[in-house]
XYZ file of N, CA and C in Angstrom:
630
model
N 0.639 -1.061 -0.630
C -0.132 0.032 0.555
C 0.630 1.425 -0.085
N 0.682 2.595 -0.658
C 1.778 3.606 -1.254
C 0.965 3.973 -0.271
N 1.617 5.326 -0.063
C 1.156 6.632 0.721
C -0.093 6.975 0.499
N -0.529 7.296 -0.854
C -1.766 8.390 -1.025
C -2.826 7.804 -0.813
N -2.796 5.550 -0.911
C -3.779 4.789 -0.099
C -3.740 4.621 1.142
N -2.373 5.369 1.679
C -2.791 4.459 3.536
C -3.272 6.078 4.083
N -3.048 7.824 3.403
C -3.677 8.754 3.328
C -4.960 8.547 3.478
N -5.530 8.004 2.505
C -7.262 7.967 1.648
C -7.570 8.980 0.485
N -5.424 9.174 -0.377
C -6.093 10.490 -1.512
C -5.935 9.712 -2.636
N -7.701 10.095 -3.154
C -8.204 9.600 -4.852
C -6.525 9.916 -6.120
N -6.252 8.918 -7.120
C -5.379 9.658 -7.044
C -6.590 9.943 -8.369
N -5.361 10.538 -9.443
C -7.882 11.459 -10.589
C -6.624 11.502 -11.681
N -7.748 11.253 -13.171
C -7.183 12.286 -14.401
C -7.021 12.656 -14.477
N -5.824 13.395 -14.724
C -6.209 14.901 -15.508
C -5.659 15.550 -16.859
N -6.472 16.400 -16.681
C -7.712 16.396 -18.369
C -6.887 18.171 -18.267
N -6.695 18.431 -17.850
C -6.218 19.904 -17.101
C -5.244 20.542 -17.716
N -4.306 19.663 -17.770
C -3.030 20.286 -18.034
C -2.389 20.564 -16.745
N -1.053 21.858 -16.435
C -0.242 21.918 -15.284
C -1.214 22.808 -14.692
N -2.015 22.484 -13.419
C -2.694 22.987 -12.497
C -2.001 22.867 -11.189
N -1.572 24.158 -10.697
C -1.204 23.678 -9.449
C -2.310 22.681 -8.556
N -3.594 23.102 -8.646
C -4.381 22.347 -7.095
C -4.728 20.293 -7.702
N -3.455 19.876 -8.370
C -3.821 18.851 -9.192
C -2.187 17.684 -8.967
N -2.259 19.468 -8.921
C -0.362 18.915 -8.820
C 0.500 19.171 -9.488
N 0.566 19.818 -9.969
C 1.239 20.472 -11.031
C 1.484 19.859 -12.892
N 2.712 18.613 -11.553
C 2.974 18.284 -13.313
C 3.820 17.054 -12.092
N 3.638 15.275 -12.938
C 4.693 14.047 -12.601
C 6.247 14.957 -12.595
N 7.319 13.851 -11.710
C 8.382 14.688 -10.854
C 9.330 13.844 -11.946
N 10.102 14.154 -12.669
C 11.010 13.374 -14.104
C 12.158 12.822 -12.711
N 11.707 11.366 -12.441
C 13.451 10.840 -11.997
C 14.594 11.240 -11.439
N 15.467 12.942 -12.722
C 16.598 13.176 -13.059
C 16.538 14.474 -11.713
N 15.049 14.648 -11.196
C 14.759 15.446 -10.740
C 14.482 15.706 -8.946
N 14.267 13.628 -9.410
C 13.907 13.672 -7.892
C 15.408 12.721 -7.195
N 15.949 12.754 -8.499
C 16.746 12.236 -7.930
C 18.356 13.600 -7.061
N 17.891 14.309 -7.970
C 19.162 15.973 -7.394
C 18.378 16.631 -6.216
N 17.237 15.640 -5.844
C 16.640 16.498 -4.952
C 16.622 15.135 -3.540
N 17.592 14.309 -4.259
C 17.816 13.561 -2.693
C 19.257 13.840 -1.960
N 19.793 14.246 -3.012
C 21.425 14.632 -3.036
C 21.097 15.467 -2.164
N 20.672 16.392 -3.055
C 20.327 17.987 -1.348
C 20.129 17.271 0.167
N 18.903 16.641 -0.470
C 19.063 16.493 0.911
C 19.294 15.814 1.802
N 19.791 14.909 1.662
C 21.356 14.109 2.599
C 22.029 15.320 3.095
N 22.043 15.796 3.214
C 23.647 17.339 3.443
C 23.125 18.504 3.755
N 23.545 18.940 4.364
C 22.959 20.507 5.019
C 23.693 21.531 4.386
N 22.760 22.802 3.319
C 23.965 23.762 3.569
C 23.332 24.166 3.834
N 24.202 25.822 3.448
C 23.938 27.300 3.596
C 22.246 27.154 2.794
N 21.882 27.406 2.996
C 20.571 27.600 1.885
C 20.446 28.944 1.676
N 20.792 30.059 2.304
C 20.599 31.082 1.014
C 21.444 30.630 -0.101
N 22.928 30.307 0.526
C 24.087 30.668 -1.098
C 23.414 29.177 -1.241
N 22.479 27.998 -1.198
C 22.066 26.724 -2.282
C 20.984 28.190 -2.609
N 20.131 29.074 -2.886
C 19.419 29.489 -3.125
C 20.305 30.900 -4.259
N 21.553 31.127 -4.171
C 21.711 32.237 -5.158
C 22.445 31.551 -6.519
N 23.263 30.027 -5.831
C 24.095 29.969 -6.855
C 23.019 28.645 -7.779
N 21.945 28.373 -7.106
C 20.808 28.194 -8.551
C 20.006 28.772 -9.062
N 19.726 29.362 -8.374
C 19.299 30.798 -8.982
C 20.961 31.640 -10.660
N 21.725 31.425 -10.188
C 22.626 32.002 -10.880
C 22.725 30.618 -12.530
N 23.539 29.827 -11.685
C 23.120 29.032 -12.908
C 21.662 28.868 -13.440
N 20.274 28.622 -13.306
C 19.247 29.304 -14.318
C 19.330 30.012 -14.465
N 20.000 31.417 -14.503
C 20.023 32.696 -15.255
C 21.079 31.953 -16.216
N 21.984 31.558 -16.086
C 23.008 31.259 -16.746
C 22.278 30.666 -18.478
N 21.499 29.535 -18.019
C 21.056 28.296 -19.091
C 20.087 29.137 -19.767
N 19.479 30.204 -19.586
C 18.427 31.005 -19.448
C 19.195 32.659 -20.420
N 20.207 32.674 -20.610
C 20.504 33.936 -20.265
C 20.016 35.053 -20.556
N 19.766 35.151 -18.902
C 18.818 36.577 -18.202
C 19.254 36.547 -16.991
N 18.618 37.987 -17.208
C 19.360 38.373 -15.792
C 19.460 38.552 -14.711
N 18.230 37.079 -13.901
C 18.784 36.886 -12.896
C 17.711 35.913 -12.300
N 17.080 35.135 -11.545
C 16.814 33.538 -11.507
C 16.303 33.637 -9.746
N 15.705 33.002 -9.467
C 15.448 32.255 -7.694
C 14.083 31.651 -7.980
N 15.253 30.824 -7.359
C 12.972 29.817 -7.022
C 12.820 29.614 -5.400
N 11.665 29.503 -5.739
C 10.612 29.542 -4.971
C 9.338 28.117 -4.814
N 9.111 28.569 -4.432
C 7.959 27.407 -3.551
C 6.638 26.729 -4.233
N 6.627 28.212 -5.512
C 5.593 27.895 -6.382
C 5.493 29.493 -7.052
N 4.903 29.498 -7.668
C 4.095 30.480 -8.276
C 3.606 31.681 -7.958
N 2.626 30.789 -6.703
C 2.049 31.932 -5.380
C 2.855 33.193 -4.094
N 4.222 32.379 -4.081
C 5.285 32.480 -3.163
C 6.405 33.480 -4.873
N 6.498 33.101 -5.611
C 7.562 34.036 -6.527
C 6.317 36.153 -6.215
N 5.349 35.208 -6.415
C 4.467 36.699 -7.223
C 4.275 37.234 -5.734
N 4.594 36.567 -4.141
C 3.914 37.366 -2.945
C 6.402 38.007 -2.929
N 7.078 37.174 -3.368
C 8.691 38.220 -3.823
C 8.216 38.889 -4.915
N 7.787 39.202 -5.722
C 7.732 39.795 -6.797
C 6.894 41.635 -6.333
N 6.345 41.434 -5.555
C 5.276 42.155 -4.677
C 6.648 42.968 -4.099
N 6.242 42.338 -2.819
C 8.253 42.634 -1.475
C 8.950 43.164 -2.677
N 9.592 43.048 -3.340
C 10.537 43.438 -4.515
C 10.931 44.736 -4.509
N 9.340 45.390 -5.442
C 8.511 46.234 -6.467
C 8.448 47.137 -5.441
N 8.273 46.165 -4.580
C 7.416 47.727 -3.066
C 8.990 48.570 -2.530
N 9.784 47.346 -2.008
C 10.929 47.903 -1.076
C 12.721 48.409 -1.516
N 12.205 47.989 -2.973
C 13.265 48.678 -4.040
C 14.984 48.181 -4.204
N 14.925 46.946 -2.951
C 16.328 46.847 -2.219
C 16.468 47.289 -1.174
N 16.120 48.215 -1.106
C 15.538 49.146 0.607
C 15.597 48.253 1.598
N 16.999 47.167 2.680
C 16.993 46.504 3.407
C 15.727 47.433 4.448
N 16.083 48.526 4.711
C 14.780 48.727 5.506
C 13.617 49.183 5.950
N 12.820 49.009 4.550
C 11.812 49.139 3.755
C 11.603 47.723 4.038
N 12.286 46.981 4.125
C 11.558 45.343 3.450
C 11.944 44.770 5.058
N 12.333 45.634 6.144
C 12.098 45.298 7.307
C 10.686 45.839 7.844
N 10.435 46.633 6.958
C 8.661 47.289 7.774
C 7.434 46.550 7.501
N 7.001 45.184 6.251
C 6.954 44.520 5.593
C 6.127 43.834 6.649
N 4.756 43.639 6.334
C 3.401 44.240 5.610
C 3.107 45.492 5.707
N 3.791 45.806 6.344
C 3.741 47.646 6.853
C 4.232 48.673 5.597
N 3.379 49.236 5.059
C 3.949 49.860 4.159
C 3.515 50.979 3.448
N 2.539 51.605 4.622
C 2.161 53.459 4.762
C 3.026 54.121 4.580
N 3.400 54.935 3.460
C 4.408 55.906 2.968
C 5.159 55.579 2.119
N 5.401 54.268 1.901
C 5.365 53.892 0.615
C 4.817 53.763 -0.809
N 6.002 53.596 -2.228
C 4.860 53.466 -2.907
C 4.877 51.453 -2.849
N 2.878 51.686 -2.714
C 2.850 50.049 -2.141
C 1.540 49.995 -3.145
N 0.722 50.813 -4.273
C 0.006 50.025 -5.124
C 0.297 49.299 -6.741
N -0.365 48.389 -6.566
C 0.113 47.433 -8.404
C -0.831 47.654 -8.301
N -1.174 48.110 -10.289
C -2.386 48.000 -10.885
C -2.486 47.289 -11.355
N -3.350 46.300 -11.528
C -4.016 45.290 -12.563
C -5.027 45.569 -13.002
N -5.167 45.082 -14.517
C -6.253 45.105 -15.551
C -7.455 44.269 -14.885
N -9.064 44.694 -14.862
C -10.072 44.074 -14.653
C -9.977 43.490 -15.195
N -10.112 42.663 -15.924
C -10.625 40.848 -16.662
C -9.456 39.675 -16.101
N -7.877 40.454 -15.001
C -7.071 40.188 -14.158
C -7.752 39.529 -13.370
N -8.476 39.921 -13.715
C -9.074 39.946 -11.641
C -10.349 38.796 -11.275
N -11.212 38.802 -12.819
C -12.569 37.996 -12.137
C -12.290 36.340 -12.749
N -12.666 35.858 -11.774
C -11.994 34.775 -11.122
C -11.073 33.827 -10.326
N -10.131 35.464 -10.585
C -8.830 34.757 -9.256
C -8.479 34.955 -8.223
N -7.802 34.180 -7.476
C -8.055 34.886 -6.349
C -6.530 34.464 -6.439
N -5.745 34.655 -7.458
C -4.763 34.694 -6.830
C -4.261 36.345 -6.943
N -4.886 37.228 -6.971
C -4.362 38.547 -7.528
C -4.243 39.436 -6.023
N -5.243 38.834 -4.994
C -4.858 38.787 -3.750
C -3.240 38.298 -2.703
N -2.934 37.998 -3.565
C -1.763 37.746 -3.362
C -0.606 38.885 -2.766
N -0.820 39.855 -3.806
C -0.779 41.437 -3.578
C -0.839 41.938 -2.577
N -1.435 41.395 -1.776
C -1.034 42.048 0.167
C -1.337 41.334 0.485
N -0.656 39.865 0.337
C 0.275 39.442 1.958
C 1.453 40.596 1.908
N 2.463 40.509 1.397
C 3.295 41.615 1.747
C 3.236 43.287 1.537
N 1.959 43.280 1.711
C 1.271 44.911 1.992
C 1.422 45.716 0.502
N 0.937 45.233 -0.671
C 0.693 45.536 -1.983
C -1.054 46.169 -1.655
N -1.018 46.896 -2.471
C -2.487 47.979 -2.302
C -3.169 47.637 -4.233
N -3.639 46.542 -3.609
C -4.952 46.284 -4.849
C -5.410 47.429 -6.081
N -4.219 47.628 -7.467
C -5.518 48.506 -7.644
C -5.506 48.408 -9.020
N -7.035 48.479 -9.149
C -8.224 47.495 -10.294
C -8.691 48.541 -11.397
N -7.863 48.916 -12.632
C -8.206 49.157 -13.960
C -9.454 48.696 -14.721
N -9.981 49.851 -15.217
C -10.761 49.545 -16.572
C -11.725 48.441 -15.605
N -13.531 48.247 -16.903
C -14.863 47.602 -15.771
C -14.530 46.362 -16.687
N -15.501 45.722 -16.359
C -16.377 44.676 -17.247
C -16.157 44.947 -18.597
N -16.188 46.295 -19.298
C -16.685 46.381 -20.519
C -15.209 46.580 -20.863
N -13.332 46.717 -20.226
C -12.985 46.433 -21.103
C -12.519 47.067 -20.296
N -10.690 47.038 -20.605
C -9.745 48.265 -20.653
C -9.435 49.039 -21.412
N -9.025 50.050 -21.372
C -8.998 51.535 -22.598
C -7.196 51.813 -22.259
N -6.087 51.236 -23.102
C -4.750 52.136 -22.412
C -5.166 53.627 -21.466
N -5.825 54.416 -21.884
C -5.816 55.032 -20.735
C -6.186 55.261 -19.127
N -6.909 53.995 -19.199
C -7.336 53.980 -18.106
C -5.944 53.598 -17.261
N -4.845 52.321 -18.389
C -3.722 51.744 -17.321
C -3.709 53.498 -16.884
N -3.011 54.152 -17.771
C -2.086 55.680 -17.591
C -2.836 55.868 -16.212
N -4.590 56.737 -16.205
C -5.141 56.892 -15.304
C -4.516 56.304 -14.111
N -4.680 55.314 -13.705
C -3.992 54.475 -12.948
C -2.856 54.989 -11.647
N -2.293 55.247 -12.847
C 0.039 55.207 -12.100
C -0.045 56.962 -11.908
N 0.311 56.547 -11.070
C 0.455 57.545 -9.611
C 2.046 57.607 -8.565
N 2.490 58.638 -7.894
C 4.035 58.709 -6.912
C 4.056 57.042 -5.999
N 1.943 56.615 -6.537
C 1.738 55.591 -5.321
C 2.616 54.128 -5.770
N 2.780 54.238 -6.906
C 2.439 53.370 -7.593
C 3.345 51.472 -7.860
N 4.088 51.205 -7.432
C 4.943 49.915 -7.457
C 4.421 49.377 -8.860
N 4.293 48.797 -9.411
C 4.559 48.589 -10.207
C 2.959 47.857 -10.979
N 2.547 47.101 -12.267
C 1.910 46.822 -13.143
C 1.913 45.393 -12.706
N 0.919 44.568 -12.120
C 1.035 43.148 -12.772
C 0.345 42.570 -13.855
N 0.263 41.861 -14.913
C 0.253 41.760 -15.795
C -0.254 39.923 -15.571
N -1.537 39.177 -15.604
C -1.805 38.168 -15.663
C -1.912 38.209 -16.688
N -1.045 36.434 -17.148
C -0.736 36.623 -18.857
C -1.735 35.545 -19.224
N -3.116 35.296 -20.198
C -3.638 35.251 -20.190
C -3.796 34.410 -21.838
N -3.549 33.998 -22.977
C -3.800 34.004 -24.249
C -4.358 32.651 -25.142
N -5.439 32.767 -25.047
C -5.463 34.672 -25.518
C -7.139 34.820 -24.323
N -6.706 36.022 -23.888
C -7.854 36.567 -23.550
C -7.772 38.043 -23.626
N -9.540 38.167 -23.372
C -10.805 39.587 -24.397
C -10.575 40.488 -23.173
N -11.169 42.076 -23.826
C -11.053 43.554 -23.185
C -9.451 43.358 -22.230
N -8.604 42.720 -22.478
C -7.000 43.687 -22.144
C -6.274 44.445 -22.999
N -5.616 45.156 -22.259
C -3.766 45.963 -23.585
C -3.732 44.712 -23.193
N -2.523 44.837 -24.502
C -1.823 43.112 -24.515
C -0.535 43.802 -23.596
N 0.507 42.402 -22.794
C 1.460 42.954 -22.475
C 2.270 43.534 -23.509
N 2.524 43.749 -24.675
C 3.208 44.846 -25.260
C 2.820 45.776 -24.875
N 1.983 46.400 -25.171
C 1.221 47.918 -24.842
C 1.852 48.372 -23.041
N 1.408 47.278 -22.690
C 1.649 47.912 -20.911
C 2.843 47.865 -20.949
N 3.733 47.069 -21.492
C 4.846 47.511 -20.881
C 5.706 48.316 -21.104
N 5.115 49.702 -22.736
C 5.118 50.752 -23.580
C 5.001 50.976 -22.312
N 3.495 51.375 -21.980
C 3.544 52.789 -21.315
C 3.870 52.770 -19.654
N 4.066 51.614 -19.526
C 5.062 51.457 -17.677
C 6.046 52.527 -18.277
N 7.273 51.989 -19.740
C 8.009 52.809 -19.801
C 7.784 54.300 -19.769
N 7.094 54.470 -20.037
C 6.812 55.810 -20.258
C 7.546 56.454 -18.255
N 6.677 55.830 -17.952
C 5.767 56.802 -15.954
C 7.893 55.995 -15.189
N 7.666 54.961 -16.273
C 9.539 54.170 -15.268
C 8.204 53.516 -14.110
N 8.163 52.557 -14.655
C 7.399 51.678 -13.173
C 7.655 50.436 -13.154
N 7.354 48.978 -13.195
C 8.424 47.990 -13.143
C 7.019 47.655 -13.735
N 7.044 46.135 -14.498
C 5.896 45.032 -15.052
C 6.507 43.818 -14.810
N 6.015 43.380 -13.629
C 5.521 41.780 -12.897
C 4.622 41.241 -14.089
N 4.603 39.945 -14.484
C 4.221 39.181 -15.723
C 3.598 37.899 -14.673
N 2.587 37.714 -14.493
C 2.193 36.266 -13.987
C 2.267 35.162 -15.200
N 3.044 34.561 -15.569
C 2.753 32.947 -16.193
C 2.813 32.467 -15.852
N 2.256 31.908 -14.755
C 1.772 30.591 -13.999
C 1.731 29.231 -14.946
N 0.482 30.115 -15.285
C 0.397 28.588 -16.667
C 1.984 29.083 -18.899
N 2.137 29.382 -18.698
C 1.967 29.707 -19.881
C 3.988 28.405 -19.730
N 4.040 27.200 -19.854
C 4.909 26.504 -19.673
C 3.837 25.339 -19.778
N 4.200 24.370 -20.890
C 4.578 24.704 -22.260
C 4.434 25.925 -23.086
N 4.768 26.426 -24.291
C 5.974 26.231 -24.527
C 7.290 26.819 -24.042
N 8.468 25.806 -23.742
C 9.805 26.513 -23.328
C 10.169 28.377 -23.406
N 10.076 27.898 -25.186
C 10.471 29.371 -25.533
C 9.784 30.830 -24.595
N 8.259 30.744 -23.421
C 7.962 31.094 -22.920
C 8.649 31.572 -21.617
N 9.811 31.013 -21.283
C 10.805 30.791 -20.588
C 11.724 32.603 -20.659
N 11.762 32.898 -22.201
C 12.525 33.522 -22.127
C 11.492 34.719 -23.115
N 10.832 34.601 -23.669
C 9.732 35.821 -24.263
C 9.226 37.024 -23.559
N 8.865 36.982 -22.580
C 8.316 37.620 -22.049
C 9.569 38.618 -21.361
N 10.863 38.902 -21.166
C 11.574 39.315 -21.038
C 11.889 39.752 -21.717
N 12.193 38.927 -23.235
C 12.382 39.885 -24.257
C 11.791 40.703 -24.129
N 10.393 40.970 -24.533
C 9.708 41.919 -24.559
C 9.489 43.222 -23.661
N 10.210 43.234 -22.366
C 10.823 44.234 -21.596
C 10.252 44.412 -20.399
N 9.388 42.887 -19.939
C 9.305 42.609 -18.774
C 10.199 42.702 -18.168
N 9.555 43.053 -16.468
C 11.128 43.363 -15.598
C 11.359 41.964 -14.581
N 9.782 41.475 -14.149
C 10.517 40.570 -13.373
C 9.018 39.126 -14.068
N 8.960 37.942 -14.375
C 8.674 37.035 -14.607
C 7.794 36.092 -13.440
N 7.054 35.368 -13.660
C 6.344 34.409 -12.246
C 6.412 33.528 -13.339
N 6.877 31.981 -13.698
C 6.071 30.378 -13.724
C 6.573 29.605 -12.969
N 5.318 28.647 -12.850
C 4.798 27.500 -11.790
C 5.297 26.469 -12.695
N 7.241 25.613 -12.063
C 7.488 25.116 -13.034
C 6.977 23.408 -12.870
N 5.660 23.461 -12.752
C 4.898 22.219 -13.243
C 4.893 22.110 -14.520
């Protein structure tokens, strides 16, 4: 009897794809072997995170990478980074962000049925929704940006109606010198997406490695 049987957990047929709620994906034996190798040792976890991130960044030819416990935690860290801008003193205040640039702009269509949008609140971000059920315009996004804006968060789903496209969002953000965070949790495969959004000009991209 396996562990799932002992716990009384049913196996299911996955007809949906790489969804977190279904366990994302089955883990390759090579990955399991690497996990076991590390699990048999004591290491400096900060060093492991930095070195593993550097390794992935070199593989992808991107400025930097960080392994997190999932796309949700990656999103929380991304928002925290946008709010604190590398300032240790600001980091020590989280999630208390009064007086800081803490607003995160999200298009209305990206909030519909999306529980992950509320992860913005965990590090002290303030959700600012722009647009309406009728859709979002470029002027809506420009009008939502102000001196309190920490970032624009773009949930990448393809296709999605009523939104301003990511390429246009990046263009607008550059006008205001505001970072663009892309939640691309479900955009793998294809593997080309690992670098696609960075090449488009996004500042930080979050994936679920499932």
